[in-house]
Amino acid sequence: MHIRTFRAANLQAALAEIRRQMGPTASVLHTRQVRDGWLGWLGRTHVEVTAGMSDEFPASEIPVSTTASPADPMALEPTGIDARDPSSDVSIRLRTDSSDDLPASLEVYRSELLQLGVPHSIAARWISSTASFQATLGDHSSPLTWAEPLQQTVARNIKIAGPIRTRPGHRHVVALVGPTGVGKTTTIAKLAAGFRIEARRQLGLLTIDTYRIAAVQQLKAYSQIMDLPMEVVEDPGDMQAALERLGDVDLVLIDTAGRSPRSDARIEQLVSYLDAAKPDEIHLVLSATSGLDSILTTLNGFSPARPDAMILTKMDETPHSATVLAALEQSATSDRGNGRSLPLSYVTHGQQVPDDIGIADADALAQQMFPSAVSRQHLEAA
């Protein structure tokens, strides 16, 4: 792959020159704003764009230099970087497909997504789908801000399971599974408080997390505060008897011990408890602070438990949702995600019981794609 870095007064000029010199197959790899002058002071701001072209094009067809117009000292200036040696520019790792018809401001969003850790294939898919959908609306002019169309594209790809549904007089058993430290016990308490106080359901709590004494004590404290029956199960053979001892309740919430998704033996042990409990629903709990690799590993590792939905926790501890949403989308096609795209049921955003939990909302999650409104304004101004 041949890599060139261009400088121009603005992004639109840079992209136009890239397409003129490198053709429509060129890929935008990286963009940034830089300022001339001493330590960035007293200089002019301009845009630096790194673009790449496949090695299948002869090197002789790639212009090696261009002359700035005397009338425009800020005309495009290729820096002459040749990335046939991949070490010449780290941005080669951010390669994405490029489209001739993408608006310049939308290209900037793609660069931002890549910097946030979104895989290039998913970033390209989101961006191209946004542009295509906008074109189908019959309005060929670019919107004043691409933030909303992009968020709508991502939201359409988020599957939502909806909340746990119960009926008075019909026992519904729900188990929460997941790695250590994602907040399963606290989430159990939030769900229990919501169904007890707001939905006025009869509940029972059950835990198989006997590996951590603190976990049993924590759940027992919640059960006492909410005046709920609770059972501790240490062997799968005791599961049915424990469920019966909970009595005639509308909902049973089962807390499980955190398992490493890489430990087949521990996952098999978890499955034996679940087989004994025969839950109506199994929710996989994931932390929104986890990276893409960790989420895919978790989805694959817990696939033997056959989860029906996912709960995202710690949304208040992550600056943006772009990476986790990309991981959920990639899980549908990745072998490590086991080819399953699980829907989201709940999202938690703090430690307060029962306040900091809500039913998953695709639009709300997509609106948190970027770190802040300031970041979005910066993108639109580029």
CSV table of C-alpha atoms in Angstrom, one decimal:
chain,number,residue,atom,x,y,z
A,1,MET,CA,0.0,0.0,0.0
A,2,HIS,CA,1.3,3.5,-0.9
A,3,ILE,CA,0.7,6.2,1.8
A,4,ARG,CA,0.8,9.9,1.2
A,5,THR,CA,0.2,12.8,3.6
A,6,PHE,CA,-1.3,16.0,2.3
A,7,ARG,CA,-1.7,19.4,3.8
A,8,ALA,CA,-4.4,21.9,2.8
A,9,ALA,CA,-6.3,24.9,4.1
A,10,ASN,CA,-9.4,22.8,4.8
A,11,LEU,CA,-10.6,19.2,4.6
A,12,GLN,CA,-12.6,19.7,1.5
A,13,ALA,CA,-9.5,20.9,-0.4
A,14,ALA,CA,-7.4,18.0,0.9
A,15,LEU,CA,-9.9,15.4,-0.1
A,16,ALA,CA,-10.4,16.9,-3.6
A,17,GLU,CA,-6.6,16.9,-4.2
A,18,ILE,CA,-6.3,13.3,-2.9
A,19,ARG,CA,-8.9,12.1,-5.3
A,20,ARG,CA,-7.3,14.1,-8.1
A,21,GLN,CA,-3.8,12.7,-7.5
A,22,MET,CA,-4.6,9.2,-6.2
A,23,GLY,CA,-7.9,8.4,-7.7
A,24,PRO,CA,-11.3,7.2,-6.4
A,25,THR,CA,-9.8,4.1,-4.8
A,26,ALA,CA,-7.7,6.1,-2.3
A,27,SER,CA,-8.5,5.5,1.3
A,28,VAL,CA,-8.6,8.2,4.0
A,29,LEU,CA,-6.4,6.8,6.8
A,30,HIS,CA,-6.1,9.7,9.3
A,31,THR,CA,-6.9,13.4,9.6
A,32,ARG,CA,-5.8,16.0,12.1
A,33,GLN,CA,-5.7,19.8,12.5
A,34,VAL,CA,-2.2,21.3,12.8
A,35,ARG,CA,-0.9,24.8,13.2
A,36,ASP,CA,2.2,26.4,11.8
A,37,GLY,CA,4.4,28.7,13.8
A,38,TRP,CA,6.5,28.3,17.0
A,39,LEU,CA,5.0,25.6,19.2
A,40,GLY,CA,1.7,26.1,17.3
A,41,TRP,CA,1.5,29.8,18.2
A,42,LEU,CA,1.2,32.7,15.7
A,43,GLY,CA,0.6,30.3,12.8
A,44,ARG,CA,-2.2,29.3,10.5
A,45,THR,CA,-4.4,26.3,11.2
A,46,HIS,CA,-4.6,23.8,8.4
A,47,VAL,CA,-5.6,20.2,7.9
A,48,GLU,CA,-3.3,17.2,7.4
A,49,VAL,CA,-4.8,14.2,5.8
A,50,THR,CA,-3.1,10.8,5.3
A,51,ALA,CA,-4.4,8.7,2.4
A,52,GLY,CA,-3.4,5.3,1.0
A,53,MET,CA,-3.7,3.5,-2.3
A,54,SER,CA,-3.4,-0.3,-2.9
A,55,ASP,CA,-0.2,-1.7,-4.2
A,56,GLU,CA,-2.0,-3.0,-7.2
A,57,PHE,CA,-1.6,0.4,-8.8
A,58,PRO,CA,1.9,1.1,-10.3
A,59,ALA,CA,4.0,3.4,-8.3
A,60,SER,CA,4.8,5.4,-11.4
A,61,GLU,CA,1.2,6.5,-11.5
A,62,ILE,CA,1.5,8.2,-8.1
A,63,PRO,CA,2.6,11.8,-8.2
A,64,VAL,CA,5.6,12.4,-6.0
A,65,SER,CA,5.3,16.1,-5.7
A,66,THR,CA,3.1,19.1,-6.5
A,67,THR,CA,3.8,22.8,-6.7
A,68,ALA,CA,1.7,25.2,-4.6
A,69,SER,CA,0.1,28.0,-6.5
A,70,PRO,CA,1.8,31.3,-5.8
A,71,ALA,CA,-1.6,32.8,-5.3
A,72,ASP,CA,-2.5,30.2,-2.7
A,73,PRO,CA,0.5,29.4,-0.4
A,74,MET,CA,-1.8,27.0,1.5
A,75,ALA,CA,-2.4,24.8,-1.6
A,76,LEU,CA,-2.0,21.1,-1.1
A,77,GLU,CA,1.6,20.0,-0.2
A,78,PRO,CA,2.2,16.2,-0.3
A,79,THR,CA,4.9,15.3,2.3
A,80,GLY,CA,6.2,12.4,0.2
A,81,ILE,CA,5.6,9.6,2.8
A,82,ASP,CA,5.8,6.2,1.1
A,83,ALA,CA,4.3,3.5,3.2
A,84,ARG,CA,5.4,0.5,1.3
A,85,ASP,CA,7.4,0.1,4.5
A,86,PRO,CA,4.4,-0.2,7.0
A,87,SER,CA,6.6,1.4,9.8
A,88,SER,CA,6.7,4.7,7.9
A,89,ASP,CA,3.3,5.7,9.2
A,90,VAL,CA,1.3,4.1,12.0
A,91,SER,CA,-2.0,5.3,10.5
A,92,ILE,CA,-1.8,2.4,8.0
A,93,ARG,CA,-3.4,0.4,10.7
A,94,LEU,CA,-6.5,2.6,10.3
A,95,ARG,CA,-7.1,1.8,6.6
A,96,THR,CA,-10.7,2.0,5.5
A,97,ASP,CA,-12.5,1.9,2.2
A,98,SER,CA,-13.2,5.3,0.7
A,99,SER,CA,-16.1,6.5,-1.2
A,100,ASP,CA,-15.9,9.2,-3.9
A,101,ASP,CA,-19.3,10.6,-2.9
A,102,LEU,CA,-18.9,10.9,0.9
A,103,PRO,CA,-19.2,14.5,2.2
A,104,ALA,CA,-16.0,15.8,3.7
A,105,SER,CA,-17.6,16.4,7.1
A,106,LEU,CA,-18.7,12.8,7.2
A,107,GLU,CA,-15.2,11.6,6.4
A,108,VAL,CA,-14.1,13.4,9.6
A,109,TYR,CA,-16.6,11.4,11.7
A,110,ARG,CA,-15.1,8.2,10.3
A,111,SER,CA,-11.6,9.3,11.4
A,112,GLU,CA,-12.9,10.1,14.9
A,113,LEU,CA,-14.6,6.7,15.1
A,114,LEU,CA,-11.3,5.0,14.2
A,115,GLN,CA,-9.5,7.0,16.9
A,116,LEU,CA,-12.0,5.8,19.4
A,117,GLY,CA,-11.2,2.2,18.7
A,118,VAL,CA,-14.0,1.3,16.3
A,119,PRO,CA,-12.8,-1.3,13.7
A,120,HIS,CA,-12.3,0.2,10.3
A,121,SER,CA,-14.8,-2.2,8.7
A,122,ILE,CA,-17.6,-1.1,11.1
A,123,ALA,CA,-16.7,2.6,10.9
A,124,ALA,CA,-16.9,2.4,7.1
A,125,ARG,CA,-20.2,0.5,7.2
A,126,TRP,CA,-21.7,3.1,9.6
A,127,ILE,CA,-20.5,6.0,7.5
A,128,SER,CA,-21.5,4.6,4.1
A,129,SER,CA,-24.9,3.6,5.4
A,130,THR,CA,-25.4,7.1,6.8
A,131,ALA,CA,-24.6,8.6,3.4
A,132,SER,CA,-26.8,6.1,1.5
A,133,PHE,CA,-29.8,6.5,3.8
A,134,GLN,CA,-29.5,10.3,3.5
A,135,ALA,CA,-29.6,9.9,-0.3
A,136,THR,CA,-32.7,7.8,-0.2
A,137,LEU,CA,-34.6,10.7,1.5
A,138,GLY,CA,-34.5,12.6,-1.8
A,139,ASP,CA,-32.5,15.5,-0.4
A,140,HIS,CA,-29.1,15.5,-2.1
A,141,SER,CA,-27.8,18.4,0.1
A,142,SER,CA,-25.7,17.5,3.1
A,143,PRO,CA,-27.4,18.1,6.5
A,144,LEU,CA,-26.1,20.9,8.6
A,145,THR,CA,-24.8,18.3,11.1
A,146,TRP,CA,-24.1,14.7,10.4
A,147,ALA,CA,-24.2,13.8,14.1
A,148,GLU,CA,-28.0,12.9,14.0
A,149,PRO,CA,-28.0,10.9,10.8
A,150,LEU,CA,-25.0,8.9,12.0
A,151,GLN,CA,-26.6,8.2,15.4
A,152,GLN,CA,-29.7,7.1,13.6
A,153,THR,CA,-27.7,4.7,11.5
A,154,VAL,CA,-26.0,3.1,14.6
A,155,ALA,CA,-29.3,3.0,16.5
A,156,ARG,CA,-31.0,1.0,13.7
A,157,ASN,CA,-28.3,-1.7,14.2
A,158,ILE,CA,-28.8,-2.0,18.0
A,159,LYS,CA,-31.1,-4.8,19.0
A,160,ILE,CA,-33.3,-4.2,22.0
A,161,ALA,CA,-34.8,-7.1,24.0
A,162,GLY,CA,-37.1,-5.0,26.2
A,163,PRO,CA,-37.5,-5.4,29.9
A,164,ILE,CA,-38.1,-8.6,31.9
A,165,ARG,CA,-41.9,-9.2,31.8
A,166,THR,CA,-43.7,-10.9,34.7
A,167,ARG,CA,-47.3,-11.8,35.5
A,168,PRO,CA,-48.8,-12.1,39.0
A,169,GLY,CA,-49.3,-15.7,39.9
A,170,HIS,CA,-46.8,-17.1,37.3
A,171,ARG,CA,-43.3,-17.7,38.5
A,172,HIS,CA,-40.6,-16.3,36.1
A,173,VAL,CA,-37.0,-17.3,36.7
A,174,VAL,CA,-34.2,-15.0,35.5
A,175,ALA,CA,-30.4,-15.6,35.9
A,176,LEU,CA,-27.6,-13.1,35.5
A,177,VAL,CA,-24.2,-14.4,34.3
A,178,GLY,CA,-21.0,-12.7,33.4
A,179,PRO,CA,-17.3,-12.1,34.2
A,180,THR,CA,-16.1,-11.0,37.6
A,181,GLY,CA,-16.4,-7.3,38.5
A,182,VAL,CA,-19.1,-6.3,36.0
A,183,GLY,CA,-21.7,-5.6,38.7
A,184,LYS,CA,-24.1,-8.6,38.6
A,185,THR,CA,-25.0,-8.5,42.3
A,186,THR,CA,-25.7,-4.8,42.3
A,187,THR,CA,-27.8,-5.1,39.1
A,188,ILE,CA,-29.8,-7.9,40.8
A,189,ALA,CA,-30.5,-5.6,43.6
A,190,LYS,CA,-31.6,-2.8,41.3
A,191,LEU,CA,-33.9,-5.1,39.4
A,192,ALA,CA,-35.4,-6.5,42.6
A,193,ALA,CA,-36.1,-3.1,44.0
A,194,GLY,CA,-37.8,-2.0,40.8
A,195,PHE,CA,-40.0,-5.0,40.6
A,196,ARG,CA,-40.8,-4.9,44.3
A,197,ILE,CA,-41.4,-1.2,44.7
A,198,GLU,CA,-42.7,-0.1,41.3
A,199,ALA,CA,-44.2,-3.2,39.8
A,200,ARG,CA,-45.4,-4.5,43.2
A,201,ARG,CA,-44.3,-8.1,42.3
A,202,GLN,CA,-43.6,-10.9,44.8
A,203,LEU,CA,-39.9,-11.7,44.5
A,204,GLY,CA,-37.3,-14.3,45.6
A,205,LEU,CA,-33.5,-14.0,45.4
A,206,LEU,CA,-31.2,-17.0,44.9
A,207,THR,CA,-27.4,-17.0,44.7
A,208,ILE,CA,-24.9,-19.6,43.6
A,209,ASP,CA,-22.0,-17.2,44.2
A,210,THR,CA,-20.5,-19.1,47.2
A,211,TYR,CA,-17.0,-18.3,46.1
A,212,ARG,CA,-17.1,-14.8,47.5
A,213,ILE,CA,-18.5,-14.6,51.0
A,214,ALA,CA,-19.0,-10.9,50.6
A,215,ALA,CA,-21.3,-11.5,47.6
A,216,VAL,CA,-23.6,-13.7,49.7
A,217,GLN,CA,-23.6,-11.1,52.5
A,218,GLN,CA,-24.3,-8.3,50.0
A,219,LEU,CA,-27.3,-10.0,48.5
A,220,LYS,CA,-28.5,-11.0,51.9
A,221,ALA,CA,-28.4,-7.4,53.1
A,222,TYR,CA,-30.5,-6.3,50.1
A,223,SER,CA,-33.0,-9.1,50.7
A,224,GLN,CA,-33.4,-8.0,54.3
A,225,ILE,CA,-33.9,-4.4,53.4
A,226,MET,CA,-36.5,-5.3,50.8
A,227,ASP,CA,-38.0,-8.1,53.0
A,228,LEU,CA,-37.4,-10.7,50.3
A,229,PRO,CA,-36.9,-14.5,50.7
A,230,MET,CA,-33.4,-15.6,49.7
A,231,GLU,CA,-31.7,-19.0,49.2
A,232,VAL,CA,-28.1,-20.0,48.8
A,233,VAL,CA,-27.3,-23.0,46.5
A,234,GLU,CA,-24.0,-24.8,46.8
A,235,ASP,CA,-24.7,-27.7,44.5
A,236,PRO,CA,-26.8,-28.1,41.4
A,237,GLY,CA,-28.7,-31.0,43.0
A,238,ASP,CA,-30.1,-28.6,45.6
A,239,MET,CA,-31.4,-26.1,43.0
A,240,GLN,CA,-35.0,-27.3,42.6
A,241,ALA,CA,-35.6,-27.6,46.4
A,242,ALA,CA,-34.2,-24.1,46.9
A,243,LEU,CA,-36.6,-22.7,44.3
A,244,GLU,CA,-39.5,-24.4,46.0
A,245,ARG,CA,-38.5,-22.9,49.4
A,246,LEU,CA,-38.8,-19.4,47.9
A,247,GLY,CA,-42.5,-20.1,47.8
A,248,ASP,CA,-45.2,-18.7,45.5
A,249,VAL,CA,-43.4,-15.7,44.0
A,250,ASP,CA,-43.8,-13.9,40.6
A,251,LEU,CA,-40.1,-13.5,39.9
A,252,VAL,CA,-36.9,-15.3,41.0
A,253,LEU,CA,-33.6,-13.5,40.3
A,254,ILE,CA,-30.5,-15.7,40.3
A,255,ASP,CA,-27.1,-14.3,41.1
A,256,THR,CA,-24.1,-16.3,39.8
A,257,ALA,CA,-20.4,-16.2,40.5
A,258,GLY,CA,-18.2,-14.3,38.1
A,259,ARG,CA,-16.4,-16.6,35.7
A,260,SER,CA,-13.5,-16.1,33.4
A,261,PRO,CA,-14.7,-16.5,29.8
A,262,ARG,CA,-11.4,-18.3,29.1
A,263,SER,CA,-12.0,-21.0,31.8
A,264,ASP,CA,-14.0,-23.8,30.1
A,265,ALA,CA,-14.2,-25.8,33.4
A,266,ARG,CA,-15.8,-22.9,35.3
A,267,ILE,CA,-18.2,-22.2,32.4
A,268,GLU,CA,-19.2,-25.8,32.4
A,269,GLN,CA,-19.9,-25.7,36.1
A,270,LEU,CA,-22.0,-22.6,35.6
A,271,VAL,CA,-24.0,-24.4,32.9
A,272,SER,CA,-24.7,-27.3,35.3
A,273,TYR,CA,-26.3,-24.9,37.7
A,274,LEU,CA,-28.3,-23.2,35.0
A,275,ASP,CA,-29.5,-26.6,33.7
A,276,ALA,CA,-30.7,-27.4,37.1
A,277,ALA,CA,-32.5,-24.0,37.6
A,278,LYS,CA,-34.1,-24.1,34.1
A,279,PRO,CA,-34.4,-20.2,34.0
A,280,ASP,CA,-36.9,-18.6,31.6
A,281,GLU,CA,-34.3,-15.9,30.7
A,282,ILE,CA,-30.5,-15.6,31.0
A,283,HIS,CA,-29.0,-12.2,30.8
A,284,LEU,CA,-25.2,-11.8,30.1
A,285,VAL,CA,-23.9,-8.8,32.1
A,286,LEU,CA,-21.1,-6.8,30.3
A,287,SER,CA,-19.2,-3.7,31.5
A,288,ALA,CA,-19.4,-0.8,29.1
A,289,THR,CA,-15.8,0.0,30.1
A,290,SER,CA,-14.6,-3.2,28.4
A,291,GLY,CA,-12.7,-3.0,25.1
A,292,LEU,CA,-13.8,-4.6,21.9
A,293,ASP,CA,-11.5,-7.6,22.3
A,294,SER,CA,-12.7,-8.3,25.9
A,295,ILE,CA,-16.4,-8.1,24.9
A,296,LEU,CA,-15.9,-10.5,22.0
A,297,THR,CA,-14.0,-12.9,24.3
A,298,THR,CA,-16.8,-12.8,26.8
A,299,LEU,CA,-19.5,-13.4,24.3
A,300,ASN,CA,-17.7,-16.4,23.0
A,301,GLY,CA,-16.7,-17.7,26.4
A,302,PHE,CA,-20.3,-17.5,27.8
A,303,SER,CA,-22.0,-18.9,24.7
A,304,PRO,CA,-22.4,-22.3,26.3
A,305,ALA,CA,-24.7,-20.7,28.9
A,306,ARG,CA,-27.0,-19.7,26.0
A,307,PRO,CA,-27.8,-16.1,27.1
A,308,ASP,CA,-31.0,-14.5,25.7
A,309,ALA,CA,-30.0,-10.8,26.2
A,310,MET,CA,-27.3,-8.5,27.5
A,311,ILE,CA,-27.2,-5.9,30.3
A,312,LEU,CA,-24.6,-3.1,29.9
A,313,THR,CA,-23.3,-1.8,33.2
A,314,LYS,CA,-21.1,1.1,34.2
A,315,MET,CA,-22.2,3.4,31.4
A,316,ASP,CA,-21.3,6.3,33.7
A,317,GLU,CA,-17.7,5.2,33.8
A,318,THR,CA,-17.1,5.3,30.0
A,319,PRO,CA,-16.6,8.5,28.1
A,320,HIS,CA,-18.3,7.2,25.0
A,321,SER,CA,-20.3,4.2,23.7
A,322,ALA,CA,-18.7,3.9,20.2
A,323,THR,CA,-16.4,1.1,21.1
A,324,VAL,CA,-18.9,-1.1,22.9
A,325,LEU,CA,-21.6,-0.6,20.2
A,326,ALA,CA,-19.0,-1.6,17.6
A,327,ALA,CA,-18.2,-4.7,19.6
A,328,LEU,CA,-21.9,-5.7,19.9
A,329,GLU,CA,-22.3,-5.3,16.1
A,330,GLN,CA,-19.1,-7.2,15.3
A,331,SER,CA,-20.2,-10.0,17.5
A,332,ALA,CA,-22.9,-11.0,15.0
A,333,THR,CA,-20.3,-11.9,12.4
A,334,SER,CA,-17.2,-12.7,14.4
A,335,ASP,CA,-16.2,-16.2,15.3
A,336,ARG,CA,-15.1,-15.0,18.6
A,337,GLY,CA,-18.5,-13.5,19.2
A,338,ASN,CA,-19.9,-16.9,18.3
A,339,GLY,CA,-21.9,-15.3,15.5
A,340,ARG,CA,-24.6,-14.2,17.9
A,341,SER,CA,-26.0,-10.7,18.1
A,342,LEU,CA,-27.7,-10.6,21.5
A,343,PRO,CA,-30.3,-7.8,22.2
A,344,LEU,CA,-29.9,-5.4,25.0
A,345,SER,CA,-32.3,-5.4,27.9
A,346,TYR,CA,-31.0,-2.9,30.5
A,347,VAL,CA,-28.3,-0.3,31.0
A,348,THR,CA,-26.9,0.8,34.4
A,349,HIS,CA,-25.2,4.1,35.0
A,350,GLY,CA,-24.2,4.2,38.7
A,351,GLN,CA,-24.2,2.4,42.1
A,352,GLN,CA,-27.5,3.8,43.4
A,353,VAL,CA,-30.2,1.2,44.1
A,354,PRO,CA,-32.7,1.2,42.5
A,355,ASP,CA,-32.3,4.5,40.6
A,356,ASP,CA,-29.3,3.9,38.3
A,357,ILE,CA,-30.8,1.4,35.9
A,358,GLY,CA,-33.0,1.8,32.9
A,359,ILE,CA,-34.5,-0.1,30.0
A,360,ALA,CA,-32.0,-0.2,27.1
A,361,ASP,CA,-32.8,2.5,24.5
A,362,ALA,CA,-31.0,2.4,21.1
A,363,ASP,CA,-31.3,6.1,20.4
A,364,ALA,CA,-29.9,7.0,23.8
A,365,LEU,CA,-27.0,4.7,23.4
A,366,ALA,CA,-26.2,6.1,19.9
A,367,GLN,CA,-26.3,9.6,21.2
A,368,GLN,CA,-23.4,8.8,23.5
A,369,MET,CA,-21.1,7.6,20.7
A,370,PHE,CA,-18.7,10.5,21.0
A,371,PRO,CA,-17.1,11.7,24.2
A,372,SER,CA,-19.0,15.0,24.5
A,373,ALA,CA,-21.0,17.6,22.6
A,374,VAL,CA,-17.8,19.6,22.4
A,375,SER,CA,-16.2,16.8,20.4
A,376,ARG,CA,-19.2,16.7,18.0
A,377,GLN,CA,-19.0,20.5,17.5
A,378,HIS,CA,-15.2,20.1,16.8
A,379,LEU,CA,-16.0,17.5,14.2
A,380,GLU,CA,-18.6,19.6,12.5
A,381,ALA,CA,-16.2,22.6,12.5
A,382,ALA,CA,-13.4,20.6,10.8
